[in-house]
Short mmCIF file of C-alpha atoms and ligand atoms in Angstrom, two decimals:
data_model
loop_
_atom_site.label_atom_id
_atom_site.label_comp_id
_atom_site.label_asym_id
_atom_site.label_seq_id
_atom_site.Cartn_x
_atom_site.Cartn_y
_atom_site.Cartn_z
CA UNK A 1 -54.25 224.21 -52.91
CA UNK A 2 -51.33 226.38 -53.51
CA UNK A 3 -49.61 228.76 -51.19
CA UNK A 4 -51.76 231.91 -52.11
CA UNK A 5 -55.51 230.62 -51.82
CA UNK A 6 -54.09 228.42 -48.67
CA UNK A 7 -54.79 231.28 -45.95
CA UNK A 8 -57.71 232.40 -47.86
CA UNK A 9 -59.51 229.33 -48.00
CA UNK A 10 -58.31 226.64 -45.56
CA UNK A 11 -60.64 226.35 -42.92
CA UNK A 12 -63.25 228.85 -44.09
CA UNK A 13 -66.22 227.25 -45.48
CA UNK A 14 -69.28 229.60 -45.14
CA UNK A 15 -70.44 230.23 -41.80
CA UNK A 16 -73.51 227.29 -41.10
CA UNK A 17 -76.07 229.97 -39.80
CA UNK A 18 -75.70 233.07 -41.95
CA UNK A 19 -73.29 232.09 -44.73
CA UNK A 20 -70.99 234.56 -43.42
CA UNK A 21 -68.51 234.84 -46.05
CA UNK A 22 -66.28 235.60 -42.76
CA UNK A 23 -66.00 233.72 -40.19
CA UNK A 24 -67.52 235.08 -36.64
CA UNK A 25 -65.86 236.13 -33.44
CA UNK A 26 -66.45 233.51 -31.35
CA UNK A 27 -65.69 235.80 -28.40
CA UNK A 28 -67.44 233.00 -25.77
CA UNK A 29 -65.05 231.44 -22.52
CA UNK A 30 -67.40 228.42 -22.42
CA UNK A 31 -69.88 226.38 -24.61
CA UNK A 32 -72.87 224.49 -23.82
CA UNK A 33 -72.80 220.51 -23.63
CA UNK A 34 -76.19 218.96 -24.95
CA UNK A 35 -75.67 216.74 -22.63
CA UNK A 36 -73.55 214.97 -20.10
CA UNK A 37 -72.90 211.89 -22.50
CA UNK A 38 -72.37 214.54 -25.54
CA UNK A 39 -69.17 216.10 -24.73
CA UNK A 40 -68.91 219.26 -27.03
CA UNK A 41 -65.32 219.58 -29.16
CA UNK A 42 -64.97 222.56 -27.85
CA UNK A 43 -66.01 223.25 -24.52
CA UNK A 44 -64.03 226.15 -23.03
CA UNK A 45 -61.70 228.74 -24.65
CA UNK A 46 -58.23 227.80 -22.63
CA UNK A 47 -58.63 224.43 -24.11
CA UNK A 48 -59.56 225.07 -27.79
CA UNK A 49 -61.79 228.27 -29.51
CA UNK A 50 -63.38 228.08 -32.99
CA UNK A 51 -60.98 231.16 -34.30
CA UNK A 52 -58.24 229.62 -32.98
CA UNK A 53 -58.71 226.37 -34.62
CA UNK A 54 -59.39 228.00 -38.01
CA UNK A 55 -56.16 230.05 -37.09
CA UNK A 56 -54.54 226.67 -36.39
CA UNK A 57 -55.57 224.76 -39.21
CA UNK A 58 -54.02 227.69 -41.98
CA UNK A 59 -50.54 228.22 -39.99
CA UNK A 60 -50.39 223.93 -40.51
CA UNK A 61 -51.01 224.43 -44.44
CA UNK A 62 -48.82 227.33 -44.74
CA UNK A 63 -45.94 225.48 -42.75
CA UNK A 64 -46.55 222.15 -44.79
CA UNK A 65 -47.13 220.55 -41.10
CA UNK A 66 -49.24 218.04 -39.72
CA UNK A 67 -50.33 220.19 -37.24
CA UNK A 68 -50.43 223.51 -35.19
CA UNK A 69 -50.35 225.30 -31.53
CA UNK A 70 -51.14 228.74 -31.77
CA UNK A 71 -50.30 230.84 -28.26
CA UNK A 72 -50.48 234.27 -26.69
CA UNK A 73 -46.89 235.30 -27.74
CA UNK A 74 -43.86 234.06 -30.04
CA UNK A 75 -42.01 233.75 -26.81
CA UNK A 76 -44.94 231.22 -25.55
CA UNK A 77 -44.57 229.14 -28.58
CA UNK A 78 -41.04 228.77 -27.96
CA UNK A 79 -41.43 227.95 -24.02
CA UNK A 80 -44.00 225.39 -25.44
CA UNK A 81 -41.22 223.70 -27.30
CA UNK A 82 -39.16 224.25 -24.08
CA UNK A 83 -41.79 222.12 -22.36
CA UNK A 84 -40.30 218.89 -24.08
CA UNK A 85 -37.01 219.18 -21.79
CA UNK A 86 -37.08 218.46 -18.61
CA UNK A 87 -34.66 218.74 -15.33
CA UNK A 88 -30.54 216.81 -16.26
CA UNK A 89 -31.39 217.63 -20.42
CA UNK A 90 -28.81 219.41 -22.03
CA UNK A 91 -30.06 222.19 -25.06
CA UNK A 92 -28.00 223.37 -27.91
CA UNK A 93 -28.74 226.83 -28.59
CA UNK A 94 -27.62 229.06 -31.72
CA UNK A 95 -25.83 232.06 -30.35
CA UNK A 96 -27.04 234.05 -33.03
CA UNK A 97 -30.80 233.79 -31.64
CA UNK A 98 -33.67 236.33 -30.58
CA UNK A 99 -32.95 238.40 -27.31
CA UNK A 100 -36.02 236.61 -25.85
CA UNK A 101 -35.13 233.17 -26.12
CA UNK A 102 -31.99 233.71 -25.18
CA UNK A 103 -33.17 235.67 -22.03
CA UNK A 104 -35.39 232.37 -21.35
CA UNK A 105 -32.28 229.95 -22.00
CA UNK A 106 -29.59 232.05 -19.68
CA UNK A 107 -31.92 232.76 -16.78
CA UNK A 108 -34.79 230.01 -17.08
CA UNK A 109 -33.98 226.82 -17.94
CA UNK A 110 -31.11 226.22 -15.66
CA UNK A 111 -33.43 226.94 -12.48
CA UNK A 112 -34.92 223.80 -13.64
CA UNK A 113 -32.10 221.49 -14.24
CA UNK A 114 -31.80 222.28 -17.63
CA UNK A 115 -28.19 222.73 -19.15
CA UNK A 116 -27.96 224.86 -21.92
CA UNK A 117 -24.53 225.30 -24.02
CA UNK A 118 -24.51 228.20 -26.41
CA UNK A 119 -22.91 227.06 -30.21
CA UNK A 120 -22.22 228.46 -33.54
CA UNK A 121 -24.49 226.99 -36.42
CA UNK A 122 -22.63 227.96 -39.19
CA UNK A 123 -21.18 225.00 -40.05
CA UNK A 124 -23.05 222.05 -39.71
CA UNK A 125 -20.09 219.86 -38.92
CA UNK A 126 -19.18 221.31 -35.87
CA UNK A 127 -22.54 220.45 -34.28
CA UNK A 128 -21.65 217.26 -33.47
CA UNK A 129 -18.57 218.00 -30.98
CA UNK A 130 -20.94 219.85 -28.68
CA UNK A 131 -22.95 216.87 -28.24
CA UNK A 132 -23.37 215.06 -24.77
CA UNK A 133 -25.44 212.13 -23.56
CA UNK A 134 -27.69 213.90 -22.51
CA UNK A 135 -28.22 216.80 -25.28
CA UNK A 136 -31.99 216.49 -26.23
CA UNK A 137 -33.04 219.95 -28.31
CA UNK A 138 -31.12 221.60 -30.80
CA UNK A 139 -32.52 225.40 -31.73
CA UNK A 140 -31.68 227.80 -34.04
CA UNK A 141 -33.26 230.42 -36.93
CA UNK A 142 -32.31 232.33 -39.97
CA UNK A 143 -31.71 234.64 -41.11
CA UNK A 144 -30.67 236.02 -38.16
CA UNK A 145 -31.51 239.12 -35.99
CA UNK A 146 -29.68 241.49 -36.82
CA UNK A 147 -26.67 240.08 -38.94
CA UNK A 148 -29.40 238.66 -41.35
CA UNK A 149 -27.08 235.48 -41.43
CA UNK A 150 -28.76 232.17 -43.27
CA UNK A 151 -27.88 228.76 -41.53
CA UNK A 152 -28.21 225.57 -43.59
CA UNK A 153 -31.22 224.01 -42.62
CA UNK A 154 -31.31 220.67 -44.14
CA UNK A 155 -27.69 220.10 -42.92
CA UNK A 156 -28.79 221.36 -39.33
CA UNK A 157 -31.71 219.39 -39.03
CA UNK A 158 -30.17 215.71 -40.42
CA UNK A 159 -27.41 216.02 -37.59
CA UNK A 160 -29.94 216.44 -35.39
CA UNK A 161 -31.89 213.01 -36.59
CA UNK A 162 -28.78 211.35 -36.74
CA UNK A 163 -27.89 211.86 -32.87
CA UNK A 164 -31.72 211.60 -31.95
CA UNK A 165 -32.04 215.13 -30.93
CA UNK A 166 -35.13 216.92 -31.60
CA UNK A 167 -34.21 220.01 -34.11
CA UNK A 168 -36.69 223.38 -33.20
CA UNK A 169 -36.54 226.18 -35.84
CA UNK A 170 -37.77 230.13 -35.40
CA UNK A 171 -38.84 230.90 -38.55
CA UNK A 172 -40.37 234.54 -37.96
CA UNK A 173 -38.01 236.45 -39.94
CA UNK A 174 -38.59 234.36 -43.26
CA UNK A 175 -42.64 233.51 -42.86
CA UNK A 176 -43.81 230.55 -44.23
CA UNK A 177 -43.84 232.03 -47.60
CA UNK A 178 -39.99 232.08 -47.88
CA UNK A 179 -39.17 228.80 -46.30
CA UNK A 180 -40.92 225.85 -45.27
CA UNK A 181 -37.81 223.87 -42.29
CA UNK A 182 -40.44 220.84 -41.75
CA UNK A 183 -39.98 220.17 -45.45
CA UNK A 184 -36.09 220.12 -44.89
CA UNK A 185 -36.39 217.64 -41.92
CA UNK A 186 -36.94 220.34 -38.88
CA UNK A 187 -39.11 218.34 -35.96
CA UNK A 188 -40.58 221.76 -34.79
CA UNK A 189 -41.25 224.88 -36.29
CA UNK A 190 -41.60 228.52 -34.07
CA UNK A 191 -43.28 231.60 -34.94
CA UNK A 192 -43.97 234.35 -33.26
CA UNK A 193 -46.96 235.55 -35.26
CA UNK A 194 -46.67 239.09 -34.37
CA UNK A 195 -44.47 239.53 -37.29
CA UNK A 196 -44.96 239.15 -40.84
CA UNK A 197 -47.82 236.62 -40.47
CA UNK A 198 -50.17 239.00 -38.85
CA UNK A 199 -48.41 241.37 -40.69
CA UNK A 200 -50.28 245.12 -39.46
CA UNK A 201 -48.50 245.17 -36.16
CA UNK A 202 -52.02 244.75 -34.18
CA UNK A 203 -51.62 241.63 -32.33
CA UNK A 204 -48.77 239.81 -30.28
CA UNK A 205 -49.22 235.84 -31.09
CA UNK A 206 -47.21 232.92 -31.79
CA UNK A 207 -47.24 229.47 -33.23
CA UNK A 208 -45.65 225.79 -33.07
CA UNK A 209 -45.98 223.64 -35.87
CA UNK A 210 -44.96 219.63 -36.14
CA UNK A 211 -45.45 216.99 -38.47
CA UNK A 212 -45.61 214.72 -34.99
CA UNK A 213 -48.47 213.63 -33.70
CA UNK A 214 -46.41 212.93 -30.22
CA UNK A 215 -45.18 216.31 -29.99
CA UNK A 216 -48.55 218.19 -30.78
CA UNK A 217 -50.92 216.09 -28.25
CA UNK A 218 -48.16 217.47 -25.58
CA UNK A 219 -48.53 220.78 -26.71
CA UNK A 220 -52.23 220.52 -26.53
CA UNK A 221 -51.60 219.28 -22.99
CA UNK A 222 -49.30 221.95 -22.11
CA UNK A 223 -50.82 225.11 -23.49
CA UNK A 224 -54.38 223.81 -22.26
CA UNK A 225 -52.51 223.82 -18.79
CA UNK A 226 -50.52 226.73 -18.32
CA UNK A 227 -53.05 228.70 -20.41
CA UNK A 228 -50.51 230.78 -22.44
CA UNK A 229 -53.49 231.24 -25.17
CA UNK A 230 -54.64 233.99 -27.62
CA UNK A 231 -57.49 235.23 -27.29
CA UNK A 232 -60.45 234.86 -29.95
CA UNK A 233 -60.32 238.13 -30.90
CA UNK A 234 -56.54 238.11 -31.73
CA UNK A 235 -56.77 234.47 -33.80
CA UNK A 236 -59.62 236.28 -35.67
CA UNK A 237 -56.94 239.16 -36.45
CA UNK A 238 -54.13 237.08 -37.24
CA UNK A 239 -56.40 235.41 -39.91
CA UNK A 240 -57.72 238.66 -41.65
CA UNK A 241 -54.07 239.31 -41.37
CA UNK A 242 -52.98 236.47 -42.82
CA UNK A 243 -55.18 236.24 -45.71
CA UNK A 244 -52.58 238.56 -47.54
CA UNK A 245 -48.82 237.08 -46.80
CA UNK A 246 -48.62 236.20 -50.34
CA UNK A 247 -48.62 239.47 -51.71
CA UNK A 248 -47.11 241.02 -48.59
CA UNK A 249 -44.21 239.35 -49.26
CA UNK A 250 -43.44 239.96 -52.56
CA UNK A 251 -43.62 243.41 -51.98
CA UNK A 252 -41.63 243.04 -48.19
CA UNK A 253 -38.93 241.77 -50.69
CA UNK A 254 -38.96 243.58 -53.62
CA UNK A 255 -38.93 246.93 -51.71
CA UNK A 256 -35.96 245.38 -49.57
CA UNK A 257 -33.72 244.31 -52.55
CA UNK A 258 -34.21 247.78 -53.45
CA UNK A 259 -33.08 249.54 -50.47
CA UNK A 260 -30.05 246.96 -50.00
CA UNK A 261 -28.97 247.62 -53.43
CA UNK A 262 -29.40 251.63 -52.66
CA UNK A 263 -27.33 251.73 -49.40
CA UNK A 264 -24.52 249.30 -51.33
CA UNK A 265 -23.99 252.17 -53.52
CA UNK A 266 -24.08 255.29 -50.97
CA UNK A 267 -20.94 256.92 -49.97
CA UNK A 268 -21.73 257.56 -46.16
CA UNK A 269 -22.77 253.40 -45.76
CA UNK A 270 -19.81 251.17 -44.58
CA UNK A 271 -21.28 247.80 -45.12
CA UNK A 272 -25.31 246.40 -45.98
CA UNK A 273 -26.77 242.50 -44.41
CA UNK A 274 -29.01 241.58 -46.81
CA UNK A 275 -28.85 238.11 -47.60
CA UNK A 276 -30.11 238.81 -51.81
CA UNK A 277 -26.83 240.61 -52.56
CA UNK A 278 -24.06 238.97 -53.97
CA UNK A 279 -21.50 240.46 -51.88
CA UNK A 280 -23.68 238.44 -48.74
CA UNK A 281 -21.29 235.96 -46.90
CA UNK A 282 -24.71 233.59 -47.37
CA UNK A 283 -25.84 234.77 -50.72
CA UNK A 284 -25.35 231.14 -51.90
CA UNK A 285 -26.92 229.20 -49.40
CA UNK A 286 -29.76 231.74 -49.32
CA UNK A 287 -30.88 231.72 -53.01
CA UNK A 288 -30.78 227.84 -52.37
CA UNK A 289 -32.58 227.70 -49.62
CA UNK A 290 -35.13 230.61 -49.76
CA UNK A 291 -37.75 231.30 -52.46
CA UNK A 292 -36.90 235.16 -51.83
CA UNK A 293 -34.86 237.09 -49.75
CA UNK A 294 -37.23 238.79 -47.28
CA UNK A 295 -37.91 242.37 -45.90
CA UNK A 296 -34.94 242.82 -43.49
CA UNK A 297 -32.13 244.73 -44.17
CA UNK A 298 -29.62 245.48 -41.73
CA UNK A 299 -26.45 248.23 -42.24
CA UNK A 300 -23.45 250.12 -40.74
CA UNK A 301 -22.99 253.85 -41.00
CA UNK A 302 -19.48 254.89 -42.08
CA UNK A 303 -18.44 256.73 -38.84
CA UNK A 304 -19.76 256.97 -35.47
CA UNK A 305 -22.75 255.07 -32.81
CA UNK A 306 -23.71 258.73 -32.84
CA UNK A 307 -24.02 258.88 -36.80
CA UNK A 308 -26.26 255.87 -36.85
CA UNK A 309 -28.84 257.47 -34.05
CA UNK A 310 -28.46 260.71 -35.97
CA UNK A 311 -29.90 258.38 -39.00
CA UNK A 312 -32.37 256.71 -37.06
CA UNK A 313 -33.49 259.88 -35.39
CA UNK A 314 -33.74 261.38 -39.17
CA UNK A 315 -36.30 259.23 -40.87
CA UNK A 316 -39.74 259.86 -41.49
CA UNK A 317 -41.63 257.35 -43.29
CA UNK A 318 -39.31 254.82 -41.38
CA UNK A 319 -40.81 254.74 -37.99
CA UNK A 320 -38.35 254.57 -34.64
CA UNK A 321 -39.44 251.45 -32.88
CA UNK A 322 -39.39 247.53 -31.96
CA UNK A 323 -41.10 245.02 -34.09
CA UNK A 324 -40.31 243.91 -37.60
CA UNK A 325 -42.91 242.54 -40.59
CA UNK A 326 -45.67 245.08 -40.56
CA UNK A 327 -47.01 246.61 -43.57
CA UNK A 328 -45.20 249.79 -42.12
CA UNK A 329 -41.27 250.47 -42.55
CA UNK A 330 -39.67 250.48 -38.70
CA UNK A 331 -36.42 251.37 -37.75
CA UNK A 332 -34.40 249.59 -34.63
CA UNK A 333 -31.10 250.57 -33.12
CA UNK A 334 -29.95 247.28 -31.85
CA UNK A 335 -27.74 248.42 -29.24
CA UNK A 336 -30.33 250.56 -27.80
CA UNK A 337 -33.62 248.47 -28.17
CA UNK A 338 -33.27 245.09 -29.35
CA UNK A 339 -29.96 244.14 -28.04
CA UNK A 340 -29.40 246.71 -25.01
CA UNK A 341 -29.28 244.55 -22.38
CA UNK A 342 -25.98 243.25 -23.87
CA UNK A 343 -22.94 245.47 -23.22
CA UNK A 344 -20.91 246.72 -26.04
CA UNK A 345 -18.35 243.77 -25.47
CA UNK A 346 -20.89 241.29 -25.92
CA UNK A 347 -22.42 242.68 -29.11
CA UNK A 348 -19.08 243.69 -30.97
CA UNK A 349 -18.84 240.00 -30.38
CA UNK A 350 -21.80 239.21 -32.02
CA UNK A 351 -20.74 241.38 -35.11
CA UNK A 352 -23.34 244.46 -33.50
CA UNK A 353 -21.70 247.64 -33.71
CA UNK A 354 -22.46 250.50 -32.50
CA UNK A 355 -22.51 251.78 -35.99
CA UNK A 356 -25.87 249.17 -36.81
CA UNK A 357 -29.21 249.87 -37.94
CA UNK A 358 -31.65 247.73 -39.02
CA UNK A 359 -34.71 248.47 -40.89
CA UNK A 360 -37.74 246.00 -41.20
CA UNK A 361 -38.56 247.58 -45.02
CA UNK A 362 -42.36 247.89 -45.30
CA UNK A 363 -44.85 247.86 -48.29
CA UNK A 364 -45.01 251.51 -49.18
CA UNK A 365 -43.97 253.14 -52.70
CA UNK A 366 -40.09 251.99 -52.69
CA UNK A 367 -39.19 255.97 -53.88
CA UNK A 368 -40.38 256.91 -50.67
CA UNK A 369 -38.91 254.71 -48.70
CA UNK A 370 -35.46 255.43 -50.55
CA UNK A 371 -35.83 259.33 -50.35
CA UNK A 372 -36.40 258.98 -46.48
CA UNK A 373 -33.53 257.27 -46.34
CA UNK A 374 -31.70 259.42 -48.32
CA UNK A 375 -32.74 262.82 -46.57
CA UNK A 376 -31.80 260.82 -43.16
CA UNK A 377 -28.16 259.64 -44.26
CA UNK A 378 -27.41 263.28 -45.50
CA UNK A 379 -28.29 264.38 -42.00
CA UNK A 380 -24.74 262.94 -40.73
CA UNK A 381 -22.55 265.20 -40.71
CA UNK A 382 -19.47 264.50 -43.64
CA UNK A 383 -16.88 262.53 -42.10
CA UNK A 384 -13.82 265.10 -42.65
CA UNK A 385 -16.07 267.86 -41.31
CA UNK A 386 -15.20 266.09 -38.16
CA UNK A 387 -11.91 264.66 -38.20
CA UNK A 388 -12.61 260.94 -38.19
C1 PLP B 401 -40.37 238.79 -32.01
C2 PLP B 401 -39.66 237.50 -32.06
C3 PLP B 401 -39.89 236.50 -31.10
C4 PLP B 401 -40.80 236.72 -29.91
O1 PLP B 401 -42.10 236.90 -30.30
P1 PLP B 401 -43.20 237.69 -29.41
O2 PLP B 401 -44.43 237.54 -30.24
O3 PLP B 401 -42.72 239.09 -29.27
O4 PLP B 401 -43.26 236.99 -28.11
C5 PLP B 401 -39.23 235.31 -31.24
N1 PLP B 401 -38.37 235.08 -32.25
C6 PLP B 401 -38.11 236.02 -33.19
C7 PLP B 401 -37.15 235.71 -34.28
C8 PLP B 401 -38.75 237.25 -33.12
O5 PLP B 401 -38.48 238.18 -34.05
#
C-alpha cells in the first residue's frame, strides 16, 4: 500500500456488526472477559483501546516502523522515550530542540540522576567528542523550531549505532509524509500528533514509533503504568484527521513555497527560513533528505521587535496563536509565546531575534494568505519615517 491509501485503509476493515464503513467510538474504560481462562486482548482502556490500536497500527505504516505508542501529548511520547534512561546515564540533546523537551531535560531529568549535555547537531562529526561512557540517548529534530534548520539524519543516526547509543528523532514539523528517520537508521521516532498529523487543531496527542521489538514492549509497560494515554475519543479524531495528510501536505507546502518566495522579494523583510529556497543555509541537505519542504516558514522584519508585533498584530486570515500544522494559517511571536521563557540573551543566541515571526502556512487560497500578509507588512511604519 502506498503512502496515500495507508491512513485510509490500514486497520479499517468494515466494522463486524454493522459494516460501519467507520470505525466506532469505542468510548468503554473496561471490557468483559468470557471467562476467567479467556483473557480478552483488550481488557481496560489504560492498557490498550480499539481506536487507539487502529490509531497505532496507521502511525506504524506511515512511519515505515515496526510498531507504535500513541499517548496523551507529544511531550508524553517524548518522556516515554525518556523512560529508557535511568539514574548515572548521560543524554545528548540538540540545542536547537522544542521548548518542552528542553524544559523536561533542564529541570527533570537531572532530579533523577540523569546528566544531560546540550550539543550542536550540525555537523555530524562533532558528535562524537561529546561522548562519555556513560552517554546512552542521543535526540534531536528538523527542521527546527523556529530557525527551520535541517540536520543530517542518516549521518546523525550511524554515529549513534556506531557508539551504541540509542538515536530518538521529533519528527512533528516534517510528518511522516516528508520524511521517514527509521528508514535512515533512527532507533525511535517522536511525534507529537497535535500537529500536522491530526492536522484541524482539535486534539493534543502524541506518538513513539520503533522498528524494536525491545523498545516497544517497554513502552507498552510504561505508558500502561503511568497512564499518560489518549483517550478513545481523541485516537478516533486523530484518525479522521489523519485520513487526509497526503493531500494536506501538498498543499501545507505548496502554499509555503509561495509565501517564502513572496517575503524573499518584499522590501520591508530582512531575511526568510524556509528550508525550499535556494538561498537556505540547508537547501541542499533538505531537497536530499525531504520529499518536500513543509508548511513552516519563519522570517525577520527589517527594523524593530516592535515592527514584527505590529505584523503579527496586523494579520487576519493568519491567526495570533501557539500551535503549528492545522488546516488554518497561525502566527507565533517566538519571543513572546514559544520561546518567552528564554531571555533575549539566550535567544539572540539561538539566532531568535526579536525581529522573528513565524507562520505555520495553512491550506487556504495562497492569494489570501499573501494579501494578509501583505496588508499586515504595510502596517509597519517605513523605516526612514522613523529614523532607524
Ligand atoms: C508541539 C511539539 C511538541 C509537544 O507536543 P504536545 O502535543 O504539545 O505535547 C514536541 N515537539 C515538537 C517539535 C512540537 O512542535
Amino acid at each position: 500500500m502506498r503512502f496515500a491509501t495507508k491512513p485510509i485503509r490500514v486497520g479499517q476493515d468494515l466494522d463486524q456488526d454493522h459494516r460501519a464503513v467507520i470505525q466506532p467510538l469505542y468510548q468503554s474504560a473496561t471490557f468483559g472477559w468470557k471467562s476467567l481462562s479467556d483473557i480478552p486482548d483488550i481488557d481496560y482502556t489504560r492498557c490498550q483501546n480499539p481506536n487507539r490500536q487502529t490509531l497505532e497500527q496507521i502511525i506504524a505504516s506511515l512511519e515505515n516502523g515496526k510498531h507504535c505508542t500513541v499517548f496523551a501529548s507529544g511531550m508524553a511520547s517524548i518522556m516515554g522515550a525518556f523512560s529508557l534512561l535511568q539514574s548515572g546515564d548521560h543524554l545528548l540533546m540538540a540545542s536547537d530542540i522544542y521548548g518542552g523537551t528542553f524544559r523536561v531535560a533542564e529541570k527533570l531529568l537531572p532530579r533523577y540522576g540523569i546528566q544531560v549535555t546540550d550539543i550542536c547537531t550540525k555537523d555530524p562529526n562533532s558528535i562524537e567528542g561529546h561522548i562519555r561512557p556513560n552517554t546512552k540517548m542521543i535526540i534531536f529534530e528538523g527542521p527546527t523550531n523556529p530557525n527551520l534548520s535541517v540536520m543530517d539524519i542518516a549521518g546523525i543516526a550511524s554515529v549513534a549505532k556506531r557508539n551504541g547509543l540509542i538515536s530518538v528523532f521529533d519528527n512533528t514539523f516534517a510528518s511522516p509524509y516528508l520524511q521517514n528517520p527509521l528508514d535512515m537508521g533512527i532507533d525511535i521516532v517522536v511525534h507529537s500528533t497535535t500537529k500536522y498529523i491530526s492536522g484541524h487543531s482539535d486534539v493534543i496527542g502524541g506518538a513513539l514509533i520503533t522498528n524494536s521489538q525491545e523498545i516497544h514492549d517497554q513502552m507498552f509497560e510504561y505508558s500502561k503504568t503511568v497512564g499518560a494515554v489518549p483517550s478513545p475519543f481523541d485516537c478516533w479524531l486523530t484518525v479522521r484527521g489523519l485520513k487526509t495528510l497526503a493531500v494536506r501536505m501538498k498543499q501545507h507546502c505548496e502554499n509555503a513555497l509561495a509565501v517564502a518566495q513572496y517575503l524573499e522579494d518584499h522590501p520591508k523583510v530582512a531575511k526568510v527560513h524556509f528550508p525550499g529556497l535556494p538561498s537556505h543555509p540547508d537547501y541542499e541537505l533538505a531537497k536530499k533528505q525531504m520529499k518536500d519542504f513543509g508548511g513552516m516558514v519563519s522570517f525577520e522584519v527589517k527594523g524593530t521587535g516592535e515592527d514584527a508585533c505590529t505584523f503579527a498584530e496586523g494579520c487576519s486570515i493568519f491567526l495570533l496563536a501557539e500551535s503549528l500544522g492545522g488546516v488554518e494559517s497561525l502566527i507565533g511571536y517566538p519571543p513572546l509565546m514559544s520561546h518567552a521563557t528564554m531571555t533575549e540573551e539566550q535567544r539572540v543566541a539561538k539566532g531568535i531575534p526579536a525581529t522573528l515571526i513565524r507562520l505555520s502556512v495553512g491550506i487556504e487560497d495562497k492569494d489570501d494568505l499573501i494579501e494578509d500578509i501583505a496588508q499586515a507588512l504595510a502596517k509597519i511604519p517605513a523605516r526612514e519615517a522613523v529614523g532607524v
